[in-house]
CSV table of C-alpha atoms in Angstrom, one decimal:
chain,number,residue,atom,x,y,z
A,14,MET,CA,14.1,11.7,-21.5
A,15,SER,CA,16.5,13.6,-19.2
A,16,HIS,CA,19.0,11.9,-16.9
A,17,LEU,CA,16.8,13.0,-13.9
A,18,ASP,CA,13.6,11.8,-15.4
A,19,ALA,CA,15.1,8.4,-16.3
A,20,ALA,CA,16.2,8.0,-12.7
A,21,ARG,CA,12.7,9.0,-11.5
A,22,PHE,CA,11.1,6.6,-14.0
A,23,GLN,CA,13.3,3.6,-12.9
A,24,MET,CA,12.7,4.2,-9.2
A,25,GLY,CA,9.0,4.7,-9.8
A,26,TYR,CA,8.4,1.4,-11.6
A,27,SER,CA,10.7,-0.5,-9.2
A,28,LEU,CA,8.7,0.7,-6.2
A,29,ALA,CA,5.5,0.0,-8.1
A,30,PHE,CA,6.5,-3.6,-8.6
A,31,HIS,CA,7.9,-4.1,-5.1
A,32,MET,CA,4.7,-2.6,-3.6
A,33,VAL,CA,2.7,-5.5,-5.0
A,34,PHE,CA,4.9,-8.1,-3.4
A,35,ALA,CA,5.3,-6.2,-0.2
A,36,ALA,CA,1.6,-5.7,0.3
A,37,LEU,CA,0.9,-9.4,-0.3
A,38,GLY,CA,3.7,-10.1,2.2
A,39,VAL,CA,1.8,-8.1,4.8
A,40,GLY,CA,-1.7,-9.4,3.9
A,41,MET,CA,-1.1,-13.1,3.2
A,42,PRO,CA,0.3,-14.0,6.6
A,43,ALA,CA,-2.9,-12.5,8.2
A,44,LEU,CA,-5.0,-14.8,6.0
A,45,LEU,CA,-2.8,-17.7,6.9
A,46,ALA,CA,-3.0,-17.1,10.7
A,47,THR,CA,-6.8,-16.7,10.5
A,48,ALA,CA,-7.3,-20.0,8.7
A,49,GLU,CA,-4.9,-21.7,11.1
A,50,PHE,CA,-6.9,-20.3,14.1
A,51,LEU,CA,-10.2,-21.4,12.6
A,52,HIS,CA,-8.8,-24.9,12.1
A,53,LEU,CA,-7.6,-25.0,15.7
A,54,ARG,CA,-11.0,-23.8,17.0
A,55,THR,CA,-13.3,-26.0,14.8
A,56,GLY,CA,-11.1,-29.0,13.8
A,57,ASP,CA,-12.4,-28.4,10.2
A,58,ALA,CA,-9.9,-29.9,7.8
A,59,GLU,CA,-10.7,-27.4,5.0
A,60,TYR,CA,-9.4,-24.5,7.1
A,61,LEU,CA,-6.2,-26.5,7.5
A,62,ARG,CA,-6.0,-27.0,3.7
A,63,LEU,CA,-6.5,-23.3,3.2
A,64,ALA,CA,-3.8,-22.5,5.8
A,65,LYS,CA,-1.4,-24.8,3.9
A,66,THR,CA,-2.2,-23.2,0.5
A,67,TRP,CA,-1.8,-19.7,1.8
A,68,ALA,CA,1.4,-20.7,3.6
A,69,ARG,CA,2.9,-21.8,0.3
A,70,ALA,CA,1.9,-18.5,-1.3
A,71,THR,CA,3.3,-16.6,1.7
A,72,ALA,CA,6.6,-18.4,1.3
A,73,VAL,CA,7.0,-17.7,-2.4
A,74,LEU,CA,5.9,-14.1,-2.0
A,75,PHE,CA,8.3,-13.7,0.9
A,76,ALA,CA,11.2,-14.8,-1.4
A,77,ILE,CA,10.0,-12.5,-4.3
A,78,GLY,CA,9.6,-9.6,-1.9
A,79,ALA,CA,13.1,-10.2,-0.6
A,80,VAL,CA,14.6,-10.1,-4.1
A,81,SER,CA,12.6,-7.0,-5.2
A,82,GLY,CA,13.4,-5.2,-1.9
A,83,THR,CA,17.1,-5.9,-2.3
A,84,GLY,CA,17.0,-4.4,-5.8
A,85,ILE,CA,15.5,-1.2,-4.5
A,86,ALA,CA,18.2,-1.0,-1.8
A,87,PHE,CA,20.8,-1.2,-4.6
A,88,GLU,CA,18.9,1.5,-6.6
A,89,LEU,CA,19.0,3.9,-3.6
A,90,GLY,CA,22.7,3.8,-3.7
A,91,LEU,CA,23.1,3.7,-7.5
A,92,LEU,CA,20.5,6.3,-8.5
A,93,TRP,CA,20.5,8.6,-5.4
A,94,PRO,CA,23.9,8.6,-3.8
A,95,GLU,CA,23.8,12.2,-2.8
A,96,PHE,CA,20.5,11.6,-0.9
A,97,MET,CA,22.0,8.5,0.9
A,98,HIS,CA,25.1,10.6,1.8
A,99,PHE,CA,22.8,13.3,3.2
A,100,ALA,CA,20.2,11.3,4.9
A,101,GLY,CA,21.7,7.9,5.5
A,102,THR,CA,22.5,8.4,9.1
A,103,THR,CA,18.9,9.5,9.8
A,104,ILE,CA,16.9,6.9,7.9
A,105,GLY,CA,19.4,4.1,8.6
A,106,PRO,CA,17.7,3.0,11.9
A,107,ALA,CA,14.4,2.6,10.2
A,108,PHE,CA,15.9,0.3,7.5
A,109,ALA,CA,17.9,-1.6,10.2
A,110,LEU,CA,14.9,-2.3,12.3
A,111,GLU,CA,12.9,-3.2,9.2
A,112,GLY,CA,15.7,-5.7,8.5
A,113,TYR,CA,15.3,-7.2,12.0
A,114,ALA,CA,11.5,-7.5,11.4
A,115,PHE,CA,12.2,-9.2,8.1
A,116,PHE,CA,14.6,-11.7,9.6
A,117,THR,CA,12.1,-12.4,12.4
A,118,GLU,CA,9.4,-13.1,9.8
A,119,ALA,CA,11.8,-15.4,8.0
A,120,ILE,CA,12.6,-17.4,11.2
A,121,PHE,CA,8.9,-17.8,12.2
A,122,LEU,CA,7.9,-18.6,8.6
A,123,GLY,CA,10.4,-21.4,8.6
A,124,LEU,CA,9.1,-22.7,12.0
A,125,TYR,CA,5.6,-22.6,10.7
A,126,LEU,CA,6.4,-24.4,7.4
A,127,TYR,CA,8.4,-27.2,9.0
A,128,GLY,CA,7.0,-27.2,12.6
A,129,ARG,CA,3.7,-28.8,11.9
A,130,ASN,CA,3.4,-32.2,13.8
A,131,ARG,CA,6.6,-31.2,15.6
A,132,MET,CA,5.1,-28.5,17.8
A,133,HIS,CA,2.1,-28.2,20.1
A,134,PRO,CA,-0.8,-27.0,17.8
A,135,VAL,CA,-1.2,-23.7,19.7
A,136,ALA,CA,2.5,-23.0,19.6
A,137,HIS,CA,2.5,-23.8,15.9
A,138,TRP,CA,-0.4,-21.3,15.3
A,139,LEU,CA,1.5,-18.7,17.3
A,140,THR,CA,4.3,-19.0,14.8
A,141,SER,CA,1.9,-17.9,12.1
A,142,VAL,CA,0.8,-15.0,14.2
A,143,ALA,CA,4.5,-14.0,14.6
A,144,VAL,CA,4.8,-14.1,10.8
A,145,ALA,CA,1.8,-11.8,10.4
A,146,VAL,CA,3.0,-9.4,13.2
A,147,SER,CA,6.6,-9.1,11.9
A,148,GLY,CA,5.3,-8.6,8.3
A,149,ALA,CA,3.2,-5.7,9.5
A,150,ALA,CA,6.1,-4.4,11.5
A,151,SER,CA,8.3,-4.4,8.4
A,152,SER,CA,5.7,-2.2,6.7
A,153,VAL,CA,5.4,0.2,9.6
A,154,LEU,CA,9.1,0.6,10.2
A,155,VAL,CA,10.2,1.1,6.6
A,156,THR,CA,7.5,3.8,6.3
A,157,ALA,CA,9.3,5.8,8.9
A,158,SER,CA,12.1,6.6,6.4
A,159,ASN,CA,9.6,7.9,3.8
A,160,ALA,CA,7.7,9.9,6.4
A,161,TRP,CA,11.0,11.6,7.3
A,162,MET,CA,11.5,12.5,3.7
A,163,GLN,CA,8.0,14.1,3.8
A,164,ASN,CA,8.6,15.9,7.1
A,165,PRO,CA,12.3,15.9,8.0
A,166,VAL,CA,12.3,16.4,11.8
A,167,GLY,CA,15.7,17.2,13.3
A,168,LEU,CA,16.8,18.8,10.1
A,169,GLU,CA,18.5,21.7,11.7
A,170,THR,CA,20.9,19.5,13.7
A,171,LEU,CA,21.6,17.3,10.7
A,172,LEU,CA,22.5,20.4,8.7
A,173,ALA,CA,24.6,22.0,11.4
A,174,ASP,CA,26.4,19.0,12.7
A,175,PRO,CA,25.5,15.5,11.4
A,176,ALA,CA,27.6,13.8,14.1
A,177,GLN,CA,25.2,15.2,16.7
A,178,ALA,CA,22.0,14.0,14.9
A,179,ASP,CA,19.7,11.9,17.0
A,180,PRO,CA,19.4,8.5,15.1
A,181,TRP,CA,15.9,7.9,16.7
A,182,VAL,CA,14.5,11.3,15.8
A,183,LEU,CA,12.6,10.0,12.7
A,184,PHE,CA,10.4,7.9,15.1
A,185,ALA,CA,9.3,11.2,16.8
A,186,ASN,CA,7.9,12.4,13.5
A,187,SER,CA,4.1,13.2,13.6
A,188,HIS,CA,3.9,12.2,9.9
A,189,TRP,CA,5.0,8.6,10.6
A,190,PRO,CA,2.2,7.0,12.7
A,191,VAL,CA,-0.6,8.2,10.4
A,192,MET,CA,1.3,7.4,7.2
A,193,ALA,CA,2.3,3.9,8.5
A,194,LEU,CA,-1.2,3.0,9.7
A,195,HIS,CA,-2.8,4.2,6.5
A,196,SER,CA,-0.4,2.3,4.2
A,197,THR,CA,-0.3,-0.9,6.2
A,198,ILE,CA,-4.1,-1.1,6.4
A,199,ALA,CA,-4.2,-0.6,2.6
A,200,CYS,CA,-2.0,-3.7,2.3
A,201,TYR,CA,-4.7,-5.8,4.1
A,202,ALA,CA,-7.5,-4.3,1.9
A,203,ALA,CA,-5.6,-4.9,-1.3
A,204,THR,CA,-4.7,-8.5,-0.4
A,205,GLY,CA,-8.2,-9.3,0.9
A,206,PHE,CA,-9.9,-8.1,-2.3
A,207,ALA,CA,-7.3,-9.7,-4.5
A,208,ALA,CA,-7.8,-13.1,-2.9
A,209,ALA,CA,-11.5,-12.7,-2.9
A,210,GLY,CA,-11.5,-12.0,-6.6
A,211,ILE,CA,-9.6,-15.1,-7.3
A,212,TYR,CA,-12.1,-17.3,-5.4
A,213,ALA,CA,-15.0,-15.4,-6.9
A,214,TRP,CA,-13.6,-16.2,-10.4
A,215,GLY,CA,-13.4,-19.8,-9.5
A,216,MET,CA,-17.1,-19.8,-8.4
A,217,LEU,CA,-18.1,-18.2,-11.7
A,218,ARG,CA,-16.5,-21.2,-13.4
A,219,GLY,CA,-18.5,-23.6,-11.4
A,220,ARG,CA,-16.2,-24.3,-8.5
A,221,THR,CA,-18.6,-23.5,-5.6
A,222,ASP,CA,-17.3,-26.0,-3.1
A,223,THR,CA,-17.2,-25.2,0.6
A,224,LEU,CA,-13.4,-24.7,0.6
A,225,ARG,CA,-13.7,-21.7,-1.7
A,226,ARG,CA,-16.7,-20.4,0.2
A,227,LYS,CA,-14.7,-20.4,3.4
A,228,ALA,CA,-11.7,-18.8,1.6
A,229,LEU,CA,-13.9,-16.1,0.2
A,230,THR,CA,-15.4,-15.4,3.6
A,231,ILE,CA,-12.0,-15.0,5.3
A,232,ALA,CA,-10.6,-12.9,2.5
A,233,MET,CA,-13.6,-10.5,2.3
A,234,ALA,CA,-13.8,-10.2,6.1
A,235,MET,CA,-10.2,-8.9,6.1
A,236,GLY,CA,-10.7,-6.8,2.9
A,237,LEU,CA,-13.9,-5.2,4.0
A,238,LEU,CA,-12.8,-4.3,7.5
A,239,ALA,CA,-9.6,-2.8,6.1
A,240,ALA,CA,-11.6,-0.9,3.4
A,241,LEU,CA,-13.9,0.6,6.0
A,242,ALA,CA,-10.9,1.8,8.0
A,243,MET,CA,-9.3,3.4,5.0
A,244,PRO,CA,-11.5,6.6,4.9
A,245,ILE,CA,-10.8,7.2,8.6
A,246,THR,CA,-7.0,6.8,8.3
A,247,GLY,CA,-7.1,8.6,5.0
A,248,ASP,CA,-8.8,11.6,6.6
A,249,ALA,CA,-6.2,11.7,9.4
A,250,SER,CA,-3.4,11.4,6.7
A,251,ALA,CA,-4.9,14.4,4.8
A,252,LYS,CA,-4.9,16.5,7.9
A,253,VAL,CA,-1.3,15.7,8.5
A,254,VAL,CA,-0.5,16.7,4.9
A,255,ALA,CA,-2.5,19.9,5.3
A,256,ARG,CA,-0.4,20.8,8.3
A,257,ASN,CA,3.1,19.8,7.1
A,258,GLN,CA,2.8,19.9,3.3
A,259,PRO,CA,0.0,22.4,2.2
A,260,GLU,CA,1.5,22.6,-1.2
A,261,LYS,CA,0.9,18.9,-1.8
A,262,LEU,CA,-2.7,19.2,-0.6
A,263,ALA,CA,-3.2,22.0,-3.0
A,264,ALA,CA,-1.9,19.8,-5.9
A,265,MET,CA,-4.1,16.9,-4.7
A,266,GLU,CA,-7.2,19.1,-4.9
A,267,ALA,CA,-5.9,21.2,-7.9
A,268,LEU,CA,-6.4,24.3,-5.7
A,269,PHE,CA,-4.6,27.0,-7.6
A,270,VAL,CA,-5.8,30.0,-5.5
A,271,THR,CA,-5.7,30.3,-1.7
A,272,ARG,CA,-9.3,30.8,-0.5
A,273,ASP,CA,-11.7,30.5,2.4
A,274,ARG,CA,-14.5,27.9,2.2
A,275,ALA,CA,-12.4,25.8,-0.3
A,276,PRO,CA,-14.4,23.2,-2.2
A,277,LEU,CA,-13.6,19.5,-2.4
A,278,LEU,CA,-13.4,18.4,-6.0
A,279,ILE,CA,-14.7,15.2,-7.5
A,280,GLY,CA,-13.0,14.6,-10.8
A,281,GLY,CA,-11.9,17.5,-12.9
A,282,ILE,CA,-9.2,18.3,-15.4
A,283,PRO,CA,-6.7,20.8,-14.0
A,284,ASN,CA,-4.8,23.2,-16.3
A,285,PRO,CA,-1.7,24.5,-14.5
A,286,ALA,CA,-1.1,27.0,-17.3
A,287,THR,CA,-4.5,28.8,-16.7
A,288,GLY,CA,-5.0,27.9,-13.1
A,289,GLU,CA,-8.4,26.5,-13.9
A,290,VAL,CA,-10.1,23.1,-13.4
A,291,CYS,CA,-12.6,21.9,-16.0
A,292,CYS,CA,-15.5,19.5,-15.5
A,293,ALA,CA,-15.2,18.9,-11.7
A,294,VAL,CA,-18.0,18.5,-9.2
A,295,GLU,CA,-17.5,21.0,-6.4
A,296,LEU,CA,-18.6,20.4,-2.8
A,297,PRO,CA,-18.3,23.9,-1.2
A,298,GLY,CA,-16.4,24.2,2.0
A,299,LEU,CA,-15.7,20.5,2.4
A,300,LEU,CA,-12.0,20.7,1.7
A,301,SER,CA,-11.7,23.5,4.4
A,302,TYR,CA,-13.5,21.2,6.8
A,303,LEU,CA,-11.6,18.1,6.1
A,304,ALA,CA,-8.2,19.9,6.2
A,305,HIS,CA,-8.8,22.3,9.2
A,306,GLY,CA,-12.1,21.3,10.8
A,307,SER,CA,-14.1,24.4,9.7
A,308,PHE,CA,-16.1,25.0,6.6
A,309,ASP,CA,-14.9,28.6,6.5
A,310,ALA,CA,-11.2,27.9,7.1
A,311,GLU,CA,-8.6,29.2,4.6
A,312,VAL,CA,-6.8,26.5,2.6
A,313,MET,CA,-3.5,27.5,1.0
A,314,GLY,CA,-3.4,27.3,-2.8
A,315,LEU,CA,-0.5,26.9,-5.3
A,316,ASP,CA,-0.4,30.7,-5.8
A,317,ARG,CA,1.7,30.9,-2.6
A,318,VAL,CA,4.3,28.5,-4.0
A,319,PRO,CA,7.0,29.5,-6.5
A,320,ARG,CA,6.0,28.1,-9.9
A,321,GLU,CA,9.2,26.2,-10.3
A,322,GLN,CA,8.4,24.3,-7.1
A,323,TRP,CA,5.0,23.0,-8.2
A,324,PRO,CA,4.7,19.3,-8.4
A,325,ASN,CA,3.0,17.8,-11.5
A,326,VAL,CA,-0.5,19.0,-10.6
A,327,PRO,CA,-2.5,16.8,-13.1
A,328,LEU,CA,-0.6,13.7,-12.1
A,329,VAL,CA,-1.0,14.3,-8.4
A,330,HIS,CA,-4.7,15.3,-8.8
A,331,TYR,CA,-5.6,12.3,-11.0
A,332,SER,CA,-3.8,9.9,-8.7
A,333,PHE,CA,-5.6,11.2,-5.7
A,334,GLN,CA,-8.9,10.9,-7.5
A,335,VAL,CA,-8.1,7.3,-8.5
A,336,MET,CA,-7.1,6.4,-5.0
A,337,VAL,CA,-10.3,7.8,-3.4
A,338,GLY,CA,-12.5,6.4,-6.2
A,339,ALA,CA,-11.0,2.9,-5.9
A,340,GLY,CA,-11.3,3.0,-2.2
A,341,MET,CA,-15.0,4.0,-2.3
A,342,ALA,CA,-15.8,1.3,-4.9
A,343,MET,CA,-14.2,-1.3,-2.6
A,344,VAL,CA,-16.3,-0.2,0.3
A,345,ALA,CA,-19.5,-0.4,-1.9
A,346,VAL,CA,-18.7,-3.9,-3.2
A,347,GLY,CA,-17.6,-5.1,0.3
A,348,LEU,CA,-20.9,-3.9,1.8
A,349,TRP,CA,-22.9,-5.5,-1.0
A,350,TYR,CA,-21.1,-8.8,-0.3
A,351,ALA,CA,-21.7,-8.4,3.5
A,352,TRP,CA,-25.4,-7.8,2.9
A,353,VAL,CA,-25.8,-10.9,0.7
A,354,ARG,CA,-23.7,-12.9,3.1
A,355,TRP,CA,-25.8,-11.8,6.0
A,356,ARG,CA,-29.3,-12.2,4.4
A,357,ARG,CA,-28.8,-15.2,2.1
A,358,PRO,CA,-25.4,-16.8,2.7
A,359,GLU,CA,-26.3,-19.7,0.5
A,360,ARG,CA,-26.6,-17.4,-2.5
A,361,VAL,CA,-23.1,-15.9,-2.4
A,362,ALA,CA,-21.6,-18.6,-4.5
A,363,THR,CA,-24.3,-18.4,-7.1
A,364,ASP,CA,-25.0,-14.7,-7.3
A,365,ARG,CA,-23.2,-14.0,-10.6
A,366,ARG,CA,-23.6,-10.2,-10.4
A,367,LEU,CA,-22.0,-10.1,-7.0
A,368,LEU,CA,-19.2,-12.5,-8.1
A,369,TRP,CA,-18.5,-10.4,-11.1
A,370,ALA,CA,-18.4,-7.3,-8.9
A,371,LEU,CA,-15.8,-9.1,-6.7
A,372,VAL,CA,-13.7,-10.1,-9.7
A,373,ILE,CA,-13.8,-6.5,-11.0
A,374,ALA,CA,-13.0,-5.1,-7.6
A,375,SER,CA,-10.1,-7.5,-7.0
A,376,PRO,CA,-7.4,-5.2,-8.5
A,377,LEU,CA,-8.8,-2.0,-7.0
A,378,GLY,CA,-6.9,-2.3,-3.7
A,379,TYR,CA,-3.6,-2.4,-5.6
A,380,LEU,CA,-4.7,0.4,-7.9
A,381,ALA,CA,-5.5,2.5,-4.8
A,382,LEU,CA,-2.2,1.5,-3.2
A,383,GLU,CA,-0.2,2.5,-6.2
A,384,ALA,CA,-2.1,5.7,-6.7
A,385,GLY,CA,-1.8,6.6,-3.0
A,386,TRP,CA,2.0,6.3,-3.2
A,387,MET,CA,2.0,8.2,-6.4
A,388,VAL,CA,0.3,11.1,-4.5
A,389,ALA,CA,2.9,10.8,-1.7
A,390,GLU,CA,5.9,10.7,-4.0
A,391,ALA,CA,4.9,12.9,-7.0
A,392,GLY,CA,3.3,15.4,-4.6
A,393,ARG,CA,6.6,15.8,-2.8
A,394,GLN,CA,8.4,16.8,-6.0
A,395,HIS,CA,10.5,18.7,-6.7
A,396,TRP,CA,11.9,17.8,-3.3
A,397,THR,CA,13.5,14.5,-2.3
A,398,VAL,CA,13.7,15.7,1.3
A,399,TRP,CA,11.0,18.2,1.9
A,400,LYS,CA,12.4,21.8,1.7
A,401,ALA,CA,16.0,20.5,2.2
A,402,MET,CA,17.2,18.6,-0.9
A,403,THR,CA,15.8,18.7,-4.4
A,404,THR,CA,15.5,15.6,-6.6
A,405,ALA,CA,18.0,17.1,-9.0
A,406,GLU,CA,20.5,17.5,-6.2
A,407,ALA,CA,20.0,13.9,-5.1
A,408,VAL,CA,20.4,12.1,-8.4
A,409,THR,CA,23.7,10.4,-9.5
A,410,PRO,CA,25.8,12.3,-12.0
A,411,ALA,CA,27.0,8.9,-13.4
A,412,GLY,CA,25.9,7.7,-16.8
A,413,GLY,CA,24.8,4.2,-17.8
A,414,MET,CA,21.1,4.8,-17.0
A,415,GLY,CA,20.0,2.8,-20.0
A,416,ALA,CA,21.8,-0.4,-18.9
A,417,SER,CA,20.5,0.0,-15.3
A,418,MET,CA,16.9,0.4,-16.6
A,419,LEU,CA,17.2,-2.7,-18.8
A,420,GLY,CA,18.6,-4.8,-16.0
A,421,PHE,CA,16.0,-3.9,-13.4
A,422,THR,CA,13.2,-4.1,-15.9
A,423,ALA,CA,14.2,-7.7,-16.7
A,424,LEU,CA,14.4,-8.5,-13.0
A,425,TYR,CA,10.9,-7.2,-12.2
A,426,ALA,CA,9.4,-8.8,-15.3
A,427,VAL,CA,10.6,-12.2,-14.1
A,428,LEU,CA,9.3,-11.6,-10.6
A,429,GLY,CA,5.9,-10.4,-11.9
A,430,THR,CA,5.6,-13.5,-14.1
A,431,VAL,CA,6.3,-15.7,-11.1
A,432,LEU,CA,3.6,-13.9,-9.1
A,433,VAL,CA,1.0,-14.4,-11.9
A,434,LEU,CA,1.8,-18.1,-12.1
A,435,LEU,CA,1.4,-18.4,-8.4
A,436,LEU,CA,-2.0,-16.7,-8.3
A,437,ASN,CA,-3.2,-18.8,-11.2
A,438,ARG,CA,-2.2,-22.0,-9.4
A,439,LEU,CA,-4.1,-20.9,-6.3
A,440,SER,CA,-7.2,-20.2,-8.4
A,441,HIS,CA,-7.0,-23.8,-9.6
A,442,GLU,CA,-6.3,-25.4,-6.3
A,443,ALA,CA,-8.3,-28.6,-6.2
A,444,PRO,CA,-10.8,-29.0,-3.3
A,445,GLU,CA,-9.2,-32.4,-2.5
A,446,GLY,CA,-5.9,-30.7,-2.1
A,447,ARG,CA,-4.3,-32.4,-5.1
């Protein structure tokens, strides 16, 4: 493995680990605030127990996310010092504001955990809302830095005179709102389905008490609403990619030749050497329509990109297919659950086919989330900053990559183990709250 590939690999698995904790850090506070609200509204003690359970999970995940996020901050400096030197003044405000949101979340999480029976109930519930809002704000703000790497607005000023660069220009980036909305909603979908799978697994083992039924209802409400929104925001995101990064769209769809009435591919095995795609189902004109609003529109292919600037086409194409497939499967399972819940709510806890489907669908949100970020990052290669700095120019020239990989691998293995133990504890939470 080359020096550059080792740095890419380490950054990739670090982000993959952090993404799990970060997404839970966005989604769990929303579940917590919902359960707390339902307790306030109904006086039902089981909603209060759910809120307390999810509050403990949120607190632990917050701590894990803080550690994994700090590790990534170190890696940005250790692995990509030239990138930080080049872009630090531009992406710095996004990280700074994300830090403020993080500390706001910490403050209100502390008030929520220790403020019960010391605050008015409504004020106490509002602290959980503040935790949920600041968690989402962290996701939205930090995405601004990545959106700038995809579409570096203000680049001319940065290259000509860095001292004159506008520190707020990255928030005027058309890439940012769509990317932030799509990725943040994905966190809610992933968390909702993951939590639903845990409670569905408990029901399959005979734990069909009302506490778990209520937990499943809240988790699936959030997961299904988010999953239904994903195709809409995904379509908007694809249009932005078509406008700002047509090369990436070509890799996503394995479109080797520029053409009118470009087809949308389902599946397929791309061969960059021959420029052919095997075994795909083609939907004629649909890619042209989705990208440019017309079935006859021209879509740029990879033939207009120098060969040395192509991303890893199979990796990007497969990741895109996995993301879309997982998202569609979540919508299907979610609608199935909603149908049963609407028609025969008493059967939800005993319908084993539905419960197994929920268990199988529980990791799909995270699979889609990871695949989506793989599309965003691998599709940008060989650039670190689009059309401005290559990844080879951004990587550190220093050695010691093996020791760095070993240390960070150990760190994320420990954090992953803690996460699994926590989820296992939640799945065995006793109805009586023992």
